[in-house]
Short mmCIF file of C-alpha atoms in Angstrom, two decimals:
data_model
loop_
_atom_site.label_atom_id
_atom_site.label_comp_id
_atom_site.label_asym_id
_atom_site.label_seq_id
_atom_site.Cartn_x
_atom_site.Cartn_y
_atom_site.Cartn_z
CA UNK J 30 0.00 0.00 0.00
CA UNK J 31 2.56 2.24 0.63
CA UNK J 32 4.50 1.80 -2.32
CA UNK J 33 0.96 2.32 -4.18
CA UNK J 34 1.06 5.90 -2.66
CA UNK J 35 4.80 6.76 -3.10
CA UNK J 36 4.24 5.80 -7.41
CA UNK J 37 0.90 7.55 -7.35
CA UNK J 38 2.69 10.56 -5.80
CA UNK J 39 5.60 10.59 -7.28
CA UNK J 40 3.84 10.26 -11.31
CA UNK J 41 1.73 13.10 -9.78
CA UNK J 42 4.95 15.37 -9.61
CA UNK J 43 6.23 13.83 -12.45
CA UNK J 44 3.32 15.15 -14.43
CA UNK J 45 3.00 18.70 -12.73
CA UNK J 46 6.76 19.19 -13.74
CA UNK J 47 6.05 18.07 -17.47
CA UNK J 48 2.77 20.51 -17.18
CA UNK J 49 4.65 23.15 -16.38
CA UNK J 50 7.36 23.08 -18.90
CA UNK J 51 4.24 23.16 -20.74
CA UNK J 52 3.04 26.43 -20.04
CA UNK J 53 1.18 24.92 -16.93
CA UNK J 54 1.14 26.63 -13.68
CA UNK J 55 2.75 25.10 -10.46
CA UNK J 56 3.29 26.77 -6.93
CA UNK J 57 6.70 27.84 -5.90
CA UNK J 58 7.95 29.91 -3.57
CA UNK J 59 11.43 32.25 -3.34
CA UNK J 60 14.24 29.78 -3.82
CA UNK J 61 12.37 26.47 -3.27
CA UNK J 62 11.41 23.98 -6.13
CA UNK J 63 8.17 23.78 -7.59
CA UNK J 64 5.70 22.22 -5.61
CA UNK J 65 2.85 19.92 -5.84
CA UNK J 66 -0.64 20.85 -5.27
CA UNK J 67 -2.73 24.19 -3.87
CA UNK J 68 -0.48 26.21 -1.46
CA UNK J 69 -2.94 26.77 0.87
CA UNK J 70 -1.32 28.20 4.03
CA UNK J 71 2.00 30.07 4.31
CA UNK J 72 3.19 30.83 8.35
CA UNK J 73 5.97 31.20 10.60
CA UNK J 74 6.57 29.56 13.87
CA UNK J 75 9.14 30.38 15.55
CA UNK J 76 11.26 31.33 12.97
CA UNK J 77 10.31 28.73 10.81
CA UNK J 78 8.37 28.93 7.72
CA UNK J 79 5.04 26.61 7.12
CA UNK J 80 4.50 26.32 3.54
CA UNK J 81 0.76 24.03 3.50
CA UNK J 82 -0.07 22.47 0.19
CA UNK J 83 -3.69 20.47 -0.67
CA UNK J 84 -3.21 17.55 -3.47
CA UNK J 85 -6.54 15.98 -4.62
CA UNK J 86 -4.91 12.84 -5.62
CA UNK J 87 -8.31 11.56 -6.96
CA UNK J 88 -8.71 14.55 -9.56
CA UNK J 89 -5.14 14.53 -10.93
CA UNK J 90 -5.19 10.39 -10.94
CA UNK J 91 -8.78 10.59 -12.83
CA UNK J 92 -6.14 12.68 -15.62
CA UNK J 93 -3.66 10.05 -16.24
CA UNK J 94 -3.44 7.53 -18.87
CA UNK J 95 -3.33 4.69 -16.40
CA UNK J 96 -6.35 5.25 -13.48
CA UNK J 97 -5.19 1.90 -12.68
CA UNK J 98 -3.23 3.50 -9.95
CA UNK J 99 -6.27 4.92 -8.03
CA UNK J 100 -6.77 0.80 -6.88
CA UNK J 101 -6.38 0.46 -3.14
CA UNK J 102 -6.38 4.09 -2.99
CA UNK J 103 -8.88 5.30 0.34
CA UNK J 104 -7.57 8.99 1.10
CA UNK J 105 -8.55 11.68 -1.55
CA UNK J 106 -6.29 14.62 -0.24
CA UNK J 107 -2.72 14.53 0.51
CA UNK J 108 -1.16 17.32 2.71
CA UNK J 109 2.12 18.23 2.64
CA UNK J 110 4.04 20.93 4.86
CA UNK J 111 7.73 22.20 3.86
CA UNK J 112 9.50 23.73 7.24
CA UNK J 113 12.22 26.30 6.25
CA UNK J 114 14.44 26.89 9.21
CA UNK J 115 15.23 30.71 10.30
CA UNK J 116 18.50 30.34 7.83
CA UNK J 117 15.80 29.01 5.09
CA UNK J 118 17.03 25.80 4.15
CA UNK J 119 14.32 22.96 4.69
CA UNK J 120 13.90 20.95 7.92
CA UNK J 121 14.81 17.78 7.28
CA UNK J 122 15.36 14.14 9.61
CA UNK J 123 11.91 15.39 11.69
CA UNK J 124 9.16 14.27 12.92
CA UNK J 125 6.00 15.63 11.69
CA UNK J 126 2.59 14.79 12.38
CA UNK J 127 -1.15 16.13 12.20
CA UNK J 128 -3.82 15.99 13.87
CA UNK J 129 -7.25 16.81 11.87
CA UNK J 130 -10.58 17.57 13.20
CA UNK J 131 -13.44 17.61 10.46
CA UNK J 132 -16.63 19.77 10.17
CA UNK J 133 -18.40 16.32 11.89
CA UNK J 134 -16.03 16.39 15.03
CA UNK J 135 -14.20 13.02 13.72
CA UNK J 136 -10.71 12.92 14.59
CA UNK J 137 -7.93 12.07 12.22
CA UNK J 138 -4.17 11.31 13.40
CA UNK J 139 -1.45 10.92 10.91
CA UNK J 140 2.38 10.79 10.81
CA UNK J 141 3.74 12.55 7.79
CA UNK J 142 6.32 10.83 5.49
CA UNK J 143 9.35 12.42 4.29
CA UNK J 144 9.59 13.42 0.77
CA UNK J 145 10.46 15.71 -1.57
CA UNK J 146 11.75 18.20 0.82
CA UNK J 147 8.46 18.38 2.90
CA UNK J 148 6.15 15.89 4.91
CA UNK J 149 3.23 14.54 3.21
CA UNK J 150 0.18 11.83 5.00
CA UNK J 151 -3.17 10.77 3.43
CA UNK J 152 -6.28 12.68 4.66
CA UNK J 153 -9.81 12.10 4.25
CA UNK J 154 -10.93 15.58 3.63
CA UNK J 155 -14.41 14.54 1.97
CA UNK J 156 -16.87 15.87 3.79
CA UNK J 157 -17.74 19.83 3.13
CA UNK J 158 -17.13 22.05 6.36
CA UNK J 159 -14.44 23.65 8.29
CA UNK J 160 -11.25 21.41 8.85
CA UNK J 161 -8.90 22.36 12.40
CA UNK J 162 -5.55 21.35 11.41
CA UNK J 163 -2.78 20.65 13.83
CA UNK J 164 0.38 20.23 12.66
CA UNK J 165 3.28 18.94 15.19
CA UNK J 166 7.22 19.09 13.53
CA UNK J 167 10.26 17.92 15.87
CA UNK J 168 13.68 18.69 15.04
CA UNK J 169 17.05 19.34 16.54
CA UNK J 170 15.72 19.06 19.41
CA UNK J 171 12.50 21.55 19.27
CA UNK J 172 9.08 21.49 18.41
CA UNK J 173 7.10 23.33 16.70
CA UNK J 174 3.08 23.63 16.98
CA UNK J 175 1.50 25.15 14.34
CA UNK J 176 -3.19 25.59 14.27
CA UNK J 177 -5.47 26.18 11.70
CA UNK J 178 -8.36 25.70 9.80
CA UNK J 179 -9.19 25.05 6.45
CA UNK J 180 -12.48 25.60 4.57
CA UNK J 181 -13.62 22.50 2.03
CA UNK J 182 -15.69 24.01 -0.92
#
């Protein structure tokens, strides 16, 4: 299963990169590669820079030529968090996890997986409604909290 998710994700960036030399549009930020999906949250905690982005794997996957990846697939949404340190090179060897409370009060706990210079976990962001998102990063001996919420359309 989780080498389903790593392929899916990884022909997902694969594809953004070949869209955008393309003429198609990716998010980026000042001297970070492009990244994958909606930024949709920039902050700072401590120093530290929170750069949020949204992938609906199930709307880019329904675009490929092979949908033959979407099997064993349950999460739509995968979110992803870069930390840039105070210097602004990326956090990296951390812990980061989330914590997600949906519109319905259900309670969803995931460790993010390295990758890609950020921290990525499978969400099930479905249901329409105001998301609190908690988002918990460890490193060198600090951690960093970081709260918000998210509005699904």
């Amino acid at each position: 299963m989780l080498a389903a998710i790593v392929t899916v994700f990884t022909m997902y960036t694969l594809s953004l990169a070949m869209n955008h030399s393309q003429g198609g549009t990716m998010t980026s930020s000042a001297g970070a590669a492009a990244r994958p999906g909606d930024n949709i949250l920039n902050a700072t905690v401590d120093g530290h820079q929170f750069a949020y982005h949204l992938i609906d794997m199930h709307q880019h996957m329904a675009k490929t030529t092979n949908p033959s990846h979407m099997q064993g697939m349950q999460a739509k949404h995968h979110l992803m968090v870069y930390v840039s340190k105070p210097d602004g090179t990326l956090l990296d060897k951390a812990k980061v996890g989330y914590l997600v409370v949906g519109p319905d009060g259900v309670k969803q706990t995931q460790m993010g997986m390295e990758m890609q210079g950020g921290f990525g976990a499978d969400l099930h962001l479905e249901a329409k409604g105001t998301y609190s998102v908690t988002t918990k990063a460890v490193a060198d001996g600090k951690t960093l909290m970081h709260q918000f919420t998210y509005e699904m359309q």
